[in-house]
Amino acid sequence: MSAESGPVIFIDDDEDVLRAATQMLKLASFSPSVFGSAEAALARIDGNFDGPVVSDIRMPGLNGLQLFERVKAIDPEIPVVLITGHADVELAVGAIKDGAYDFISKPYANDRLLVTLHRASEKRRLVLENRRLRDAVVRSAGDIPLIGEAPTMIRLRETLRQIADTDVDVLVEGETGTGKEVVADLLHRWSRRRTKPFVALNCGALPESVIDSELFGHEAGAFTGAQRRRTGRIEHSNGGTLFLDEIESMPPALQVKLLRVLETRQITPLGTNETRSIDLRVVSATKADLGDPAARGDFREDLYFRLNVVTLRIPPLRERREDIPMLFGHFLERASKRFSRPVPDISAGVRDRLVSHNWPGNVRELVHFADRVALGLEGLGTPIASGRKEQAVSSLPLSEKVSLYEATVIRDALQECGGDVRRTIEVLGVPRKTFYDKLKRHGIDAADYRKTAIG
């Protein structure tokens, strides 16, 4: 069991019971909030409450059963545990059938209640985690999604989930357009800091004269023109996550100040001698290899090592070409909906560009290309070949269109390479296992192309 078992709301109109419950829950590493009435407790419960609720059934005003109904209306997946006297057991059983988590009869052993609360807390954590994951998927549909079947992307998602709810600072490396801010945002949204601010600052987009004030803030009168106090981005992100993009562009003088903040978790805004403690997680991003002294330039080595607690690398598209059809299909469908256009067929020209282009702008460039295809600004019209005959695809759903496109690319590559599997894998830039999985999925026999080459 973790050192911190999480929050619990405990409700009883007996002050002696509340004092005893508080002591018991704290000893068991819970973080209790106790209330003498259901009305007072309800003011603290919303859909983001991340623990169980314990309530006596018999209370003046709103009783435990009525409280359960109110909590269920707020979020039916908040576990509610009812404490019952002998006469209320039938009522409690009815509440269990109606969705209450459990009931415990008086007098109860502390161990019995604690076992129930540990189970209920774990259930609530899983419910909220699943919601966060679903929310991230939904949100990614409106931004550059972190999707893909390439092994590097699978490992990246797994690592994000492992470290998201820790407080380690993270350095994200990746080329322009790979989705570094998406990674930072997911680290925030999948962590306990998700209810606090996610504050982003592009260090390369602001002049040196402004970035100091943006990061650290200032007091009124700190300099000419400073008429009002300004809260800097660092202080504003207190309790949450600070995302510093293009960290390699930060001026050297500010690097020294940032290093001190990272080491002390304190700031002193311009114009005051007051030191303020802050609680934040820093996620920084760079398109340079800061571990290479030649690439690092005037970026401080000690700051690099301080930021580099955990490093995540986002691969460019050219290193995960097997993901391009899925990504392009996703973006094309999204663009077509946005522009109120039917999803177009993929022409030979579009297909060839997807296969041959190196995509230096990465996912962002692919998004813009899909937009142009959806608007009819790229050459369309040639139907996708199925391998042995032309097949009209206008009536097919997008997933089947993308599948046909992928199969066509593989067949064309096999044809070009004379059925040589090793050369075909090199041309497509996919792992051997992925290639054979796709052959099986599309019913393609590489031997057919070797015979064609011989004959």
XYZ file of C-alpha atoms in Angstrom:
455
model
C 0.000 0.000 0.000
C 1.304 3.441 -0.847
C 2.361 5.849 1.865
C -0.534 8.114 0.912
C -3.845 6.289 0.558
C -5.741 9.322 -0.690
C -8.642 11.498 0.425
C -11.748 10.325 2.287
C -14.837 12.316 3.232
C -16.316 11.099 6.533
C -19.734 12.347 7.738
C -21.340 11.834 11.144
C -23.293 14.144 13.462
C -21.459 12.768 16.527
C -18.315 14.808 17.297
C -16.703 11.969 19.244
C -17.115 9.663 16.235
C -15.554 12.302 13.959
C -12.529 12.718 16.233
C -11.963 8.975 16.405
C -12.423 8.568 12.640
C -9.960 11.373 11.922
C -7.290 9.735 14.067
C -7.906 6.284 12.602
C -7.802 7.494 8.977
C -4.661 9.543 9.461
C -2.893 6.586 11.072
C -3.846 4.558 8.001
C -2.274 7.257 5.756
C -5.577 8.592 4.432
C -6.232 12.305 4.105
C -9.612 12.712 5.836
C -12.085 15.586 5.582
C -14.753 15.216 8.289
C -18.152 16.888 8.423
C -20.968 17.012 10.943
C -23.679 17.228 8.287
C -24.364 15.956 4.790
C -25.094 19.481 3.586
C -21.600 20.672 4.539
C -19.970 17.646 2.887
C -21.845 18.117 -0.389
C -20.292 21.537 -0.815
C -16.900 19.763 -1.096
C -17.908 17.005 -3.522
C -17.726 17.340 -7.289
C -17.029 15.054 -10.234
C -13.262 15.379 -9.704
C -13.274 14.226 -6.087
C -10.762 11.395 -6.028
C -11.773 9.326 -3.018
C -14.681 7.537 -1.288
C -17.411 9.061 0.882
C -18.376 7.508 4.242
C -21.635 8.539 5.904
C -23.821 7.475 8.781
C -27.388 6.803 7.627
C -29.231 8.398 10.546
C -28.491 12.128 10.727
C -30.646 15.224 11.220
C -31.465 17.197 8.087
C -30.172 15.349 5.029
C -29.708 11.678 6.004
C -27.152 9.241 4.604
C -29.470 7.754 1.994
C -30.420 11.193 0.700
C -26.736 12.117 0.636
C -26.036 8.992 -1.441
C -28.659 10.047 -3.999
C -27.126 13.534 -4.228
C -23.599 12.127 -4.664
C -24.846 9.694 -7.305
C -26.319 12.636 -9.223
C -22.922 14.393 -9.106
C -20.974 11.301 -10.186
C -22.400 7.768 -9.911
C -18.871 6.329 -9.754
C -17.884 8.019 -6.476
C -17.835 5.138 -3.955
C -20.266 5.767 -1.070
C -19.948 3.632 2.081
C -22.896 3.740 4.481
C -22.634 3.183 8.254
C -25.791 1.532 9.551
C -27.456 0.633 12.802
C -29.219 -2.718 13.120
C -32.568 -1.230 12.146
C -31.173 0.274 8.928
C -29.642 -2.834 7.373
C -32.529 -3.381 4.942
C -32.293 0.246 3.829
C -28.544 -0.150 3.287
C -29.025 -3.331 1.253
C -31.468 -1.436 -0.938
C -28.884 1.320 -1.405
C -26.282 -1.285 -2.431
C -28.662 -2.505 -5.143
C -29.038 1.113 -6.212
C -25.289 1.638 -6.588
C -23.817 2.337 -3.138
C -20.337 0.837 -2.763
C -20.793 -0.951 0.587
C -22.381 -0.726 4.029
C -20.895 -1.480 7.446
C -23.003 -2.247 10.508
C -22.397 -0.680 13.907
C -20.420 -1.390 15.954
C -17.695 -1.953 13.381
C -14.032 -2.886 13.630
C -11.644 -0.267 12.293
C -9.874 -2.873 10.166
C -13.150 -3.721 8.425
C -13.723 -0.092 7.483
C -10.111 0.454 6.392
C -10.097 -2.586 4.101
C -13.273 -1.285 2.449
C -11.829 2.215 2.052
C -8.597 0.952 0.513
C -10.585 -0.996 -2.078
C -12.915 1.939 -2.717
C -9.986 4.358 -3.090
C -8.285 2.100 -5.597
C -11.509 1.757 -7.580
C -11.923 5.534 -7.675
C -8.326 6.013 -8.818
C -8.875 3.566 -11.684
C -12.117 5.290 -12.696
C -10.443 8.694 -12.849
C -7.385 7.331 -14.644
C -9.567 5.782 -17.350
C -11.426 9.053 -17.705
C -8.153 10.933 -18.110
C -6.979 8.509 -20.770
C -10.279 8.783 -22.686
C -10.154 12.544 -22.335
C -6.620 12.610 -23.699
C -7.712 10.604 -26.749
C -10.686 12.898 -27.339
C -8.560 15.978 -26.865
C -5.884 14.666 -29.196
C -8.494 14.491 -31.959
C -8.593 18.272 -31.847
C -4.827 18.694 -31.834
C -1.756 16.844 -33.076
C -2.464 13.383 -31.636
C 0.217 11.206 -30.112
C -0.890 8.141 -32.035
C 0.956 5.459 -33.940
C 1.791 1.755 -33.996
C 5.555 2.136 -34.406
C 7.463 0.514 -31.522
C 9.025 3.871 -30.606
C 5.587 5.455 -30.195
C 4.266 2.545 -28.147
C 7.263 2.827 -25.811
C 6.827 6.603 -25.602
C 3.178 6.294 -24.521
C 4.076 3.622 -21.970
C 6.838 5.827 -20.527
C 4.491 8.811 -20.322
C 2.012 6.803 -18.274
C 4.796 5.553 -15.980
C 6.221 8.989 -15.161
C 3.164 11.257 -15.557
C 2.145 11.135 -11.906
C 5.664 11.641 -10.570
C 7.181 15.063 -9.930
C 10.380 14.595 -11.929
C 11.334 17.336 -14.367
C 11.347 16.153 -17.986
C 13.310 17.191 -21.074
C 11.516 16.467 -24.367
C 13.686 16.231 -27.482
C 12.259 16.302 -30.971
C 12.356 18.046 -34.316
C 9.968 20.834 -35.243
C 6.401 19.591 -35.586
C 6.816 16.245 -33.818
C 4.415 17.143 -30.986
C 6.580 18.176 -28.041
C 3.855 20.328 -26.484
C 1.399 17.438 -26.835
C 3.762 15.281 -24.768
C 4.090 18.028 -22.137
C 0.320 18.464 -22.019
C -0.252 14.720 -21.585
C 2.287 14.613 -18.741
C 0.234 17.325 -17.042
C -3.201 15.877 -17.786
C -2.236 12.383 -16.624
C -0.790 13.678 -13.348
C -2.256 14.788 -10.024
C -1.386 18.335 -11.082
C -4.101 18.295 -13.753
C -6.422 20.572 -11.720
C -3.728 23.281 -11.557
C -2.440 25.452 -14.410
C -0.529 24.174 -17.425
C 1.579 27.192 -18.358
C 3.449 27.220 -21.675
C 6.150 29.656 -22.757
C 8.083 29.588 -26.017
C 11.554 30.839 -25.101
C 12.393 31.487 -28.743
C 9.317 33.597 -29.489
C 9.933 36.443 -27.026
C 12.665 39.119 -27.086
C 15.221 39.025 -24.297
C 13.862 42.260 -22.851
C 10.451 40.672 -22.257
C 11.160 37.082 -21.311
C 12.609 37.989 -17.887
C 9.374 39.680 -16.840
C 7.293 36.914 -18.454
C 9.076 34.216 -16.458
C 9.742 35.846 -13.109
C 7.207 38.691 -12.902
C 7.668 42.086 -11.268
C 6.176 44.375 -8.680
C 4.502 47.706 -9.452
C 7.156 50.401 -9.852
C 9.980 47.903 -10.346
C 11.016 49.811 -13.490
C 9.756 52.597 -15.698
C 6.376 51.647 -17.110
C 5.699 48.906 -14.541
C 2.439 50.420 -13.315
C 0.978 47.192 -11.967
C 2.258 44.015 -10.378
C 2.731 41.185 -12.879
C 2.686 37.533 -11.892
C 5.332 35.686 -13.884
C 4.730 32.395 -15.667
C 6.744 30.489 -13.066
C 4.644 31.750 -10.159
C 1.422 31.318 -12.143
C 2.241 27.638 -12.670
C 2.462 27.054 -8.897
C 0.945 23.644 -8.171
C 0.880 22.777 -11.870
C 3.246 22.329 -14.797
C 5.542 24.855 -16.485
C 6.330 24.030 -20.123
C 9.365 25.816 -21.578
C 9.527 25.265 -25.332
C 12.705 25.933 -27.335
C 14.634 26.048 -24.068
C 17.871 26.203 -26.049
C 16.898 29.760 -27.085
C 16.852 31.100 -23.518
C 19.345 33.969 -23.036
C 22.386 33.022 -20.883
C 21.558 35.555 -18.136
C 18.119 34.008 -17.646
C 19.566 30.506 -17.637
C 21.353 31.369 -14.379
C 18.113 32.580 -12.784
C 16.167 29.550 -14.004
C 18.807 27.191 -12.621
C 18.431 28.781 -9.197
C 14.638 28.405 -9.367
C 14.951 24.739 -10.281
C 17.377 24.091 -7.437
C 15.546 26.034 -4.705
C 11.936 26.022 -5.961
C 11.793 29.697 -4.969
C 11.471 32.961 -6.889
C 12.150 36.625 -6.094
C 10.252 38.862 -8.558
C 11.885 42.063 -9.742
C 11.193 44.969 -7.384
C 10.895 42.972 -4.166
C 13.166 41.202 -1.693
C 10.404 38.724 -0.840
C 11.242 35.118 -1.637
C 8.245 32.994 -2.621
C 8.195 29.221 -2.523
C 6.675 27.450 -5.509
C 5.573 23.905 -6.219
C 5.832 23.089 -9.892
C 6.968 20.527 -12.388
C 9.094 21.750 -15.282
C 8.815 20.155 -18.704
C 11.257 21.685 -21.182
C 11.517 20.994 -24.895
C 14.307 21.379 -27.398
C 14.957 20.594 -31.021
C 18.738 20.620 -30.359
C 20.811 17.819 -28.892
C 21.790 19.553 -25.649
C 23.862 16.556 -24.638
C 26.283 17.372 -27.466
C 28.626 20.241 -26.442
C 28.909 21.366 -30.062
C 25.121 21.563 -30.472
C 24.626 23.011 -26.994
C 26.483 26.234 -27.808
C 26.066 28.790 -25.003
C 23.440 26.745 -23.199
C 24.719 26.084 -19.666
C 25.864 22.519 -19.038
C 24.728 22.639 -15.373
C 21.236 23.754 -16.437
C 21.097 20.945 -18.990
C 21.929 18.361 -16.335
C 19.336 19.885 -13.981
C 16.606 19.737 -16.632
C 17.657 16.306 -17.821
C 16.187 14.228 -14.975
C 14.190 12.238 -17.527
C 14.624 12.674 -21.280
C 11.935 11.707 -23.780
C 12.684 11.646 -27.490
C 9.902 11.980 -30.041
C 10.912 10.308 -33.312
C 10.479 12.200 -36.595
C 8.013 10.825 -39.137
C 10.779 9.483 -41.363
C 11.712 7.099 -38.545
C 8.174 5.730 -38.232
C 6.908 5.588 -41.782
C 4.557 2.744 -40.933
C 2.468 5.273 -38.994
C 2.026 7.680 -41.910
C -1.080 6.010 -43.453
C -2.915 5.942 -40.128
C -1.930 9.509 -39.280
C -2.814 10.808 -42.730
C -6.167 9.009 -42.681
C -6.939 10.512 -39.276
C -6.017 14.026 -40.377
C -7.850 13.712 -43.705
C -11.073 12.659 -42.003
C -10.742 15.448 -39.453
C -10.042 18.059 -42.138
C -12.960 16.894 -44.259
C -15.329 17.291 -41.332
C -13.928 20.718 -40.535
C -14.352 21.920 -44.121
C -17.724 20.135 -44.562
C -16.368 18.135 -47.497
C -16.694 14.430 -48.282
C -13.552 12.433 -47.540
C -11.772 12.274 -50.914
C -10.207 9.252 -52.546
C -6.441 9.051 -52.288
C -4.861 9.565 -55.689
C -1.654 8.010 -56.967
C 0.032 11.394 -56.628
C -0.957 11.767 -52.977
C 0.061 8.201 -52.285
C 3.469 8.687 -53.887
C 4.081 11.849 -51.874
C 3.239 10.085 -48.622
C 5.705 7.322 -49.452
C 8.563 9.333 -50.945
C 8.521 12.590 -48.985
C 10.780 12.902 -45.923
C 8.357 15.197 -44.031
C 10.887 17.615 -42.502
C 7.973 19.432 -40.822
C 6.862 16.094 -39.360
C 3.310 15.682 -38.045
C 2.513 19.373 -38.400
C 3.453 19.254 -42.100
C 1.355 16.111 -42.574
C -1.637 17.880 -40.988
C -1.327 20.773 -43.445
C -0.980 18.353 -46.378
C -4.170 16.568 -45.309
C -5.924 19.935 -45.142
C -4.921 20.712 -48.727
C -6.038 17.272 -49.929
C -9.407 17.702 -48.212
C -9.807 21.097 -49.930
C -8.958 19.639 -53.325
C -5.715 21.598 -53.616
C -3.599 18.489 -54.253
C -3.942 16.243 -57.310
C -6.756 13.704 -56.844
C -8.806 11.451 -59.018
C -6.741 8.343 -59.758
C -8.411 5.426 -57.997
C -6.383 3.253 -55.656
C -5.184 -0.002 -57.198
C -6.115 -3.156 -55.352
C -3.189 -5.105 -56.845
C -4.923 -7.126 -59.571
C -7.711 -4.738 -60.637
C -8.856 -1.171 -60.127
C -11.402 -0.742 -57.367
C -13.754 2.221 -56.882
C -13.356 3.445 -53.332
C -15.632 6.444 -53.070
C -18.283 4.487 -51.186
C -15.902 2.852 -48.725
C -15.431 4.070 -45.144
C -12.177 5.872 -44.394
C -10.606 2.941 -42.532
C -10.993 0.719 -45.605
C -9.646 3.448 -47.886
C -6.560 3.758 -45.717
C -6.176 -0.025 -45.639
C -6.386 -0.196 -49.448
C -3.843 2.581 -49.734
C -1.448 0.769 -47.394
C -1.846 -2.483 -49.318
C -1.167 -0.647 -52.580
C 2.026 0.873 -51.217
C 3.267 -2.543 -50.094
C 2.408 -4.191 -53.441
C 4.078 -1.394 -55.393
C 7.211 -1.695 -53.264
C 7.313 -5.481 -53.732
C 6.870 -5.020 -57.479
C 9.663 -2.436 -57.578
C 12.004 -4.695 -55.591
C 11.176 -7.828 -57.571
C 9.737 -9.539 -54.515
C 12.986 -9.140 -52.544
C 11.686 -8.875 -48.974
C 14.855 -7.382 -47.501
C 14.978 -4.591 -50.090
C 11.235 -3.954 -49.740
C 11.564 -3.541 -45.974
C 14.388 -1.049 -46.507
C 12.347 0.912 -49.058
C 9.303 1.058 -46.775
C 11.371 1.768 -43.672
C 9.402 -0.587 -41.412
C 10.530 -3.275 -38.943
C 10.564 -6.814 -40.315
C 7.864 -8.034 -37.920
C 5.607 -5.088 -38.830
C 6.098 -5.836 -42.531
C 5.093 -9.494 -42.171
C 2.124 -8.544 -39.989
C 0.909 -6.218 -42.747
C 1.410 -8.898 -45.421
C -0.797 -11.222 -43.392
C -3.399 -8.511 -42.746
C -3.717 -7.624 -46.426
C -3.408 -11.192 -47.756
C -0.256 -10.388 -49.753
C 2.141 -13.170 -50.770
C 5.624 -11.821 -51.509
C 6.318 -14.935 -53.572
C 3.823 -13.735 -56.200
C 6.099 -10.801 -56.938
C 9.215 -12.926 -57.130
C 7.526 -15.071 -59.809
C 6.508 -11.964 -61.708
C 10.072 -10.727 -61.641
C 11.430 -14.062 -62.970
C 8.786 -14.477 -65.659
